[in-house]
XYZ file of C-alpha atoms in Angstrom:
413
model
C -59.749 3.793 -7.948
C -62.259 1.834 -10.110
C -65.442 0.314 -9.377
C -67.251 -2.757 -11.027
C -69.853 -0.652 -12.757
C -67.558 1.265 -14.154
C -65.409 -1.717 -15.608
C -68.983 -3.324 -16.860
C -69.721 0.341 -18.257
C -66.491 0.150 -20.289
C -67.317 -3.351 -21.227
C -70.637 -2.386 -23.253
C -69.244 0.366 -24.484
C -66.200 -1.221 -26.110
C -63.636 0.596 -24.116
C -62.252 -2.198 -21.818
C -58.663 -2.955 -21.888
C -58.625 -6.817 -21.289
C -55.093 -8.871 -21.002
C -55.053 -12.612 -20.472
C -52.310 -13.132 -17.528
C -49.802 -14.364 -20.215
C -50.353 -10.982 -21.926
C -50.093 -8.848 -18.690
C -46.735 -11.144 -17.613
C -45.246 -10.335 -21.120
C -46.245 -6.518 -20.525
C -44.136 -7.275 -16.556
C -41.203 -9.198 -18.553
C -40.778 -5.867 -20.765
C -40.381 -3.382 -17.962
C -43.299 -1.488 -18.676
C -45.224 0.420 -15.986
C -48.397 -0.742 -15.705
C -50.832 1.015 -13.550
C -55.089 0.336 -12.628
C -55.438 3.185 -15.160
C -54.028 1.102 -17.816
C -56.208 -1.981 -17.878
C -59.599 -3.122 -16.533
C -59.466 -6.690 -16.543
C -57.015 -9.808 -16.647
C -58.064 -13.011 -17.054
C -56.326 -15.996 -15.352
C -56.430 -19.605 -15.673
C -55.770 -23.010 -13.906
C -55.726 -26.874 -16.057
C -54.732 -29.965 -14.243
C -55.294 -32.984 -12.267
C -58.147 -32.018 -8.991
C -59.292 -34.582 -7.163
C -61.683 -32.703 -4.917
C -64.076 -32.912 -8.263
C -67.393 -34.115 -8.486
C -70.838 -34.540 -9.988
C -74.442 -33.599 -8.826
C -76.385 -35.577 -11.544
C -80.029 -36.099 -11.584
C -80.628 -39.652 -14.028
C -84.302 -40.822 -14.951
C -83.689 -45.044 -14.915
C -87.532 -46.284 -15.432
C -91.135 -44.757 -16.354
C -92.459 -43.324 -12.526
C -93.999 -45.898 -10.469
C -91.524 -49.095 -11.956
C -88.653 -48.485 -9.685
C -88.868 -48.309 -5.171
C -85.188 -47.357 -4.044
C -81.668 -47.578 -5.895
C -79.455 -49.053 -3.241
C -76.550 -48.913 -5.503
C -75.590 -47.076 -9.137
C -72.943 -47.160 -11.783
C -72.527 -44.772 -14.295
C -70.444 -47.076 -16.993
C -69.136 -49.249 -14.312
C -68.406 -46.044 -12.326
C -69.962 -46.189 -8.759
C -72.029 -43.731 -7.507
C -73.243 -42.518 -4.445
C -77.768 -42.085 -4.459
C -78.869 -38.899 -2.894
C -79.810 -38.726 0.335
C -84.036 -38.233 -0.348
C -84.667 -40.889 -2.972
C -87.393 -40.454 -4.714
C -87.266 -43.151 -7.349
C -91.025 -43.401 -7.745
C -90.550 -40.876 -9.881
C -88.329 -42.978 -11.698
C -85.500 -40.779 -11.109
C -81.821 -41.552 -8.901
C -80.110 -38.138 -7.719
C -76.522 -39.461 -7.543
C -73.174 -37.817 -6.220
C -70.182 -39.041 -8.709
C -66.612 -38.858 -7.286
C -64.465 -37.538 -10.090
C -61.654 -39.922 -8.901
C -64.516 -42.879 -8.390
C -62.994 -45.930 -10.199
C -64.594 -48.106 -12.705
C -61.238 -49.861 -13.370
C -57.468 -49.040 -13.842
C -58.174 -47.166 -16.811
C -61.456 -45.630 -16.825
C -62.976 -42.999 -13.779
C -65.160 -40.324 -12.939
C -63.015 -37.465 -14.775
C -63.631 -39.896 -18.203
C -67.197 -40.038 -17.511
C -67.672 -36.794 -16.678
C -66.116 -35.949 -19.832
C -68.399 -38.817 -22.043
C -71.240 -37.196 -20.927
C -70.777 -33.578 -21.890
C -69.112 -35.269 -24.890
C -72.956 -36.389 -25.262
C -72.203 -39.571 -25.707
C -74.517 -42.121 -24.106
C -73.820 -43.641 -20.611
C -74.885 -46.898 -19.496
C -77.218 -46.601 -16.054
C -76.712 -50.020 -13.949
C -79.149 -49.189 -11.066
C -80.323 -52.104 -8.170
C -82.551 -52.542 -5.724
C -83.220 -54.811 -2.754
C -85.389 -57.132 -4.886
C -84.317 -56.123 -8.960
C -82.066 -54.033 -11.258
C -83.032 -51.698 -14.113
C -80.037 -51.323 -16.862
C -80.617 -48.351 -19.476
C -78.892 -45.561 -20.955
C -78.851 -41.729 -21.115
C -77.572 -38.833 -22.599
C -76.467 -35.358 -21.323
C -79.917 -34.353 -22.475
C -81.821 -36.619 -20.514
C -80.379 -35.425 -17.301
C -82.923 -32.803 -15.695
C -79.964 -31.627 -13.222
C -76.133 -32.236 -14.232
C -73.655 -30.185 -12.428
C -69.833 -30.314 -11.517
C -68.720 -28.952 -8.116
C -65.203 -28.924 -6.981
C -64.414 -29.238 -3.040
C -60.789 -27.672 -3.766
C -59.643 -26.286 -7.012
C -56.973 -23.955 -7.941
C -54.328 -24.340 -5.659
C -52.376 -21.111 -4.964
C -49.032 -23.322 -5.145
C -48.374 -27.064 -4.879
C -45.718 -29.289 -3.582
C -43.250 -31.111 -6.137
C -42.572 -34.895 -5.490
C -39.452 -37.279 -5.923
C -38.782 -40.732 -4.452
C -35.769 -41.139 -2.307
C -35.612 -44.609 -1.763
C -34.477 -47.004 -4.307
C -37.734 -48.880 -5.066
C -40.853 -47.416 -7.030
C -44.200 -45.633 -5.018
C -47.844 -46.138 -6.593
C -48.795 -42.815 -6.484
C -51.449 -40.211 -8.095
C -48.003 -38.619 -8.574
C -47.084 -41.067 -10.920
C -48.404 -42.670 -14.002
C -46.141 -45.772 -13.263
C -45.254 -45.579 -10.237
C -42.014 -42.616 -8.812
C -39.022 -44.368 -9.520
C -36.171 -43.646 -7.344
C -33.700 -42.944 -6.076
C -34.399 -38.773 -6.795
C -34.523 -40.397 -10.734
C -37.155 -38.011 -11.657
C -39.805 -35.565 -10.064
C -43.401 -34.951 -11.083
C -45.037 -31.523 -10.865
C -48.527 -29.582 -10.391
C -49.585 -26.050 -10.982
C -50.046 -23.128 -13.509
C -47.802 -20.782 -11.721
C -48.089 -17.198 -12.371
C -51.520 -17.399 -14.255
C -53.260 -19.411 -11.717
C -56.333 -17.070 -9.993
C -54.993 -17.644 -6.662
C -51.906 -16.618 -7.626
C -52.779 -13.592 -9.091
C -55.491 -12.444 -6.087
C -53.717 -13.767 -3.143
C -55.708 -11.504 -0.784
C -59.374 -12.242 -2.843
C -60.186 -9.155 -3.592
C -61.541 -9.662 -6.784
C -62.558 -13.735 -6.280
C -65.236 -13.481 -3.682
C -67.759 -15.843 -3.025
C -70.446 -15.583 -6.111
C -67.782 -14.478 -8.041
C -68.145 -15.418 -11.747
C -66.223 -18.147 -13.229
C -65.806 -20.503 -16.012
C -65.729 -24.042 -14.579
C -64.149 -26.300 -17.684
C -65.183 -23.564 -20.188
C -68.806 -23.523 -18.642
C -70.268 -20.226 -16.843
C -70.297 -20.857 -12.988
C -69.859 -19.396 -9.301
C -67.335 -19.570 -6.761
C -68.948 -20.723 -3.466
C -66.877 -20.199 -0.884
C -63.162 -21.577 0.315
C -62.080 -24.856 -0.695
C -61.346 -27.729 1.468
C -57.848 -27.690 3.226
C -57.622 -24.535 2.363
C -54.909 -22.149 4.204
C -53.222 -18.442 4.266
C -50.123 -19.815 2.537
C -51.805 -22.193 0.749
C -55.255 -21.490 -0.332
C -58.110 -23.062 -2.505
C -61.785 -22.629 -4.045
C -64.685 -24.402 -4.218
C -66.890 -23.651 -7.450
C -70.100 -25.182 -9.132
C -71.367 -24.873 -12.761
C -73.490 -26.442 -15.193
C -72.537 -29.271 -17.319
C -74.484 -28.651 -20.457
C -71.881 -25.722 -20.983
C -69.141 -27.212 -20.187
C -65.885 -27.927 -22.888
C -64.821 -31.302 -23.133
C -61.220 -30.093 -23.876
C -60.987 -28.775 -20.412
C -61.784 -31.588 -18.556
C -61.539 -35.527 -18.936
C -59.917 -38.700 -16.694
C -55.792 -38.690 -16.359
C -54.507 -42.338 -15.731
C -52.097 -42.962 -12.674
C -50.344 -46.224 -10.963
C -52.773 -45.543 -8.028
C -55.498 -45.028 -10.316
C -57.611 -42.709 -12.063
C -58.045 -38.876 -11.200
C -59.950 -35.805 -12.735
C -58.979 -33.260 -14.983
C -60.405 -29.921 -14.543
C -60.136 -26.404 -15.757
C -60.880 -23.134 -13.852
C -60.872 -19.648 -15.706
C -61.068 -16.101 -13.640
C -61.446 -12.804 -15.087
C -60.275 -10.496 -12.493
C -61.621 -6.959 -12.281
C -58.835 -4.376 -11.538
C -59.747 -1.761 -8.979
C -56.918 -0.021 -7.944
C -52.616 -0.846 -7.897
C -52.740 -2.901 -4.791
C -54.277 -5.333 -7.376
C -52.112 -4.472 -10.186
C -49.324 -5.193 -7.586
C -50.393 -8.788 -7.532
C -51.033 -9.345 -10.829
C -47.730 -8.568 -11.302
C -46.393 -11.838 -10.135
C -43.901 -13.790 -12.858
C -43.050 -16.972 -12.449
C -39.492 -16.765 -11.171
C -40.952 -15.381 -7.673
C -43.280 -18.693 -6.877
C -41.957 -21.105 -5.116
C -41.616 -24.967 -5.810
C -41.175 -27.252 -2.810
C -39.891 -30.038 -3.510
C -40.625 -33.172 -0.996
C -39.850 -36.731 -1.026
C -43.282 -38.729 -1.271
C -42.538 -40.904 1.258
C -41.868 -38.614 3.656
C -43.473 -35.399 2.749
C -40.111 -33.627 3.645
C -39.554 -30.810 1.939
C -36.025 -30.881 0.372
C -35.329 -28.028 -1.567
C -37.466 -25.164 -2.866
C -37.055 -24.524 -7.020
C -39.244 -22.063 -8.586
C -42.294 -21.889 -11.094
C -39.941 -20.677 -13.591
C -38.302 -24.340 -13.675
C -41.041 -25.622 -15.273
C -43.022 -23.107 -17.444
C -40.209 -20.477 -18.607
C -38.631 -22.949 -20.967
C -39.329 -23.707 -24.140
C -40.796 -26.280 -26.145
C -42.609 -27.377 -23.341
C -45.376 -28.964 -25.655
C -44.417 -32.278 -26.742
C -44.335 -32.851 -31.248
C -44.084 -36.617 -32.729
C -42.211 -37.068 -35.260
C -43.473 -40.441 -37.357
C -40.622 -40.295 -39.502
C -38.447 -41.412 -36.346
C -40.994 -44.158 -35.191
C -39.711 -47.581 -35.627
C -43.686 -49.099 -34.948
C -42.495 -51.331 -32.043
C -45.292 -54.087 -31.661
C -46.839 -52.631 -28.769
C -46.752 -48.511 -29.039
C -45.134 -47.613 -25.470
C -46.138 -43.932 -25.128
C -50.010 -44.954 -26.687
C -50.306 -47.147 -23.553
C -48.590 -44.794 -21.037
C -49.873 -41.736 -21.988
C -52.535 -41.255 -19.191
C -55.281 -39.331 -21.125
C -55.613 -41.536 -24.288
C -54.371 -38.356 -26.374
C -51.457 -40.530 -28.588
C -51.662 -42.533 -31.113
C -48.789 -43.637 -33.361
C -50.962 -43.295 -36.869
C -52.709 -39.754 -35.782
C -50.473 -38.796 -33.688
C -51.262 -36.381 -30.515
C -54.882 -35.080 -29.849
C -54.329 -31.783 -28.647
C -57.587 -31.570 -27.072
C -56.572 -34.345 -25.219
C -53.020 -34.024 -24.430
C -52.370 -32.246 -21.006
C -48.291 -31.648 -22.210
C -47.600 -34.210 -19.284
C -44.530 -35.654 -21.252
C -45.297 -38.973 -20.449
C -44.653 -39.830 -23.277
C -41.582 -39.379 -23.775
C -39.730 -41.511 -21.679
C -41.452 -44.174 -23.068
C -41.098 -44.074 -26.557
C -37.723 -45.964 -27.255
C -36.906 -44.309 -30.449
C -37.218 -40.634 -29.231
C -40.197 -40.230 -31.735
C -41.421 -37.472 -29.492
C -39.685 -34.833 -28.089
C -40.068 -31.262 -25.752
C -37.585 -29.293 -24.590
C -35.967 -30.627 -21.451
C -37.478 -29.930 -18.063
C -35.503 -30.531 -14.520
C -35.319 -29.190 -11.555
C -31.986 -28.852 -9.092
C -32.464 -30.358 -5.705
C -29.687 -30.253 -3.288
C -27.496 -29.700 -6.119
C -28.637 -32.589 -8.043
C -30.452 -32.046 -11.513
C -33.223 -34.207 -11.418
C -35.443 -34.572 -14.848
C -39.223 -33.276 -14.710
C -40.715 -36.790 -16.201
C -44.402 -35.866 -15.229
C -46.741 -32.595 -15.428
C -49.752 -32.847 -13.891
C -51.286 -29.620 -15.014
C -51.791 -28.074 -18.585
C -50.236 -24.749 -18.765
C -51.093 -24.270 -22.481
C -55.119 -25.400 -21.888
C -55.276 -22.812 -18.771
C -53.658 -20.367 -21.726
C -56.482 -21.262 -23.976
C -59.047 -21.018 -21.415
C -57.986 -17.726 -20.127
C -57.969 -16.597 -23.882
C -61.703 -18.105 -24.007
C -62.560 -15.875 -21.477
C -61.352 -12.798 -22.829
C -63.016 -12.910 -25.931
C -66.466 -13.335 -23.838
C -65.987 -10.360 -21.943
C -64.804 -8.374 -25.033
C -68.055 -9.814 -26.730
C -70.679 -8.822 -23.941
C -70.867 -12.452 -23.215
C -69.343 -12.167 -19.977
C -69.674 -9.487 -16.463
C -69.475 -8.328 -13.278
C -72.936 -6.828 -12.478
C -75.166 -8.527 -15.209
C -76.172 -8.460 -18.817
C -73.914 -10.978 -19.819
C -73.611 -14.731 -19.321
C -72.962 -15.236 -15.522
């Protein structure tokens, strides 16, 4: 039996074993007998789509005095939602930004939130009952920019295929879930998710430390819909530390959504943690439910979709024909491909996209399905990024193996 000081003890002093959760899996995978005496922390990881993600953002729109009351606000065409004690005599709007808020098809809160930590500069639309005031702003013109999350890391999710013969607009689906049972889309980091890994929350408490898309943040209680079997976490942190790479827009037929990133480091106590940690991929369950229906028609497993490999997609521009119009450029729902650069890594969430819509098999991943009722059906859509939450969890190690990152104080919280 361990206790925080003792772990943050070890961390100054340089004596901390620290595993990312693909390092203590690999240890699992190995047989080897791992016990609390053996390591002090793990870090885990979550990347994907979230659409309980938004934006507390305080934006100065004219000198104090010039402006009464913002009735309504867009952030680049993005609506926004004025706080509920304006206060624009001060020349100020407080504004709450849905991360899945919609300027158009292409472009939503998850983009803007990831312009602005980008720093690029945002154009402020802001009326009133009698004028409007138009101006822009950076990052570091906002006195008060933070990102909050109603529900974020999902313990597990829910798989979804389309049994009926014609195609659903759904979040599920950048072009809509063809059918019928012609291909499933997927969510979740399996076994390094937090959840996953500290089912009971021993470790991720409220006030916990975390790092909300790379920046240093808090868990603040339970997430929304939250349950036993099924639960979630709502978290707040800073944009001006925040990594653009974590975060950004994803594109979908029923619009845009919101990537973002949540990173864990989980203090190990005693074996009943060490017990859950242990958790591989092969042991999580997959439901898998038709979308129109939200039956649940067979059960695959984690393992389906991570332990396989080549599961990041690689262009090959030797095979590309340059069709007039680039297919997988316009499909891919994060803007990370282009045909003369080719793929953006800190852009591309591995959703494979792609690759159904290039018609010369320029790009290619090793294949992905999943069995349901004893039908292989082909994974055509990821909706979280298994090899960011990797990076992320990585991220995190280093800080607490620099000092930059504990459990009591001292280091970045």
């Amino acid at each position: 039996m361990k206790t925080i000081r003792e772990i943050d003890a070890k961390i100054r002093n340089g004596s901390a074993v620290v595993y990312t959760a693909a390092e203590f899996k690999r240890l699992v995978r190995e047989g080897a007998e791992v016990t609390a005496a053996d390591v002090d922390v793990v870090t885990t990881g979550t990347c994907g789509v979230m659409s309980g993600t938004a934006a507390i953002l305080s934006v100065p729109v004219a000198a104090p005095g010039e402006f009464e009351r913002a009735e309504r606000v867009w952030l680049n065409g993005v609506p926004c939602m004025p706080g509920p004690c304006p206060n624009e005599r001060l020349g100020l709007v407080d504004l709450i930004v849905s991360g899945t808020a919609h300027a158009g098809a292409g472009y939503g809160g998850g983009h803007l939130f990831r312009d602005i930590v980008e720093g690029r500069e945002i154009e402020v639309l802001a009326e009133a009952a009698d004028r409007s005031i138009e101006t822009r702003v950076t990052i570091d013109d906002l006195a008060y920019a933070r990102i909050f999350t109603t529900r974020s890391a999902y313990k597990n999710y829910t798989a979804y295929l389309n049994t009926r013969p014609t195609r659903v607009t759904t979040i599920f689906s950048v072009t809509g879930l063809e059918g019928p049972c012609r291909e499933v889309s997927v969510s979740g980091c399996g076994e390094i998710n937090p959840l996953e890994n500290d089912p009971a929350r021993f470790a991720i408490r409220d006030g916990t430390p975390v790092l909300l898309n790379g920046s240093a943040g808090l868990v603040t209680g339970e997430g929304t819909r939250s349950t036993p079997s099924r639960p979630n976490l709502t978290v707040i942190a800073d944009m001006a530390g925040m990594q653009p790479r974590y975060m950004g827009g994803f594109k979908t037929s029923a619009g845009p959504e919101c990537i973002t990133s949540l990173g864990v480091a989980i203090p190990v106590l005693d074996d009943r943690q060490v017990a859950a940690l242990r958790v591989l991929d092969e042991e999580i369950p997959l439901p898998v439910a038709d979308i129109n229906t939200r039956t649940v028609l067979d059960t695959a497993t984690y393992a389906d979709l991570w332990q396989r490999p080549d599961r990041e997609p690689t262009y090959h521009p030797e095979w590309c024909e340059e069709c007039s119009a680039c297919a997988a450029a316009a499909i891919c729902p994060t803007g990370a491909f282009d045909r003369e650069t080719g793929i953006d890594r800190d852009r591309c969430l591995a959703c494979t996209a792609c690759l159904a819509a290039c018609p010369n098999d320029a790009l290619e991943a090793g294949e992905g399905s999943i069995r349901v009722r004893g039908r292989k059906v082909p994974i055509t859509l990821r909706q979280s990024g298994r090899t960011l939450a990797e990076d992320l969890c990585r991220d995190l190690k280093e800080m607490v193996l620099d000092f930059r990152f504990t459990f009591t104080g001292g280091g970045e919280r």
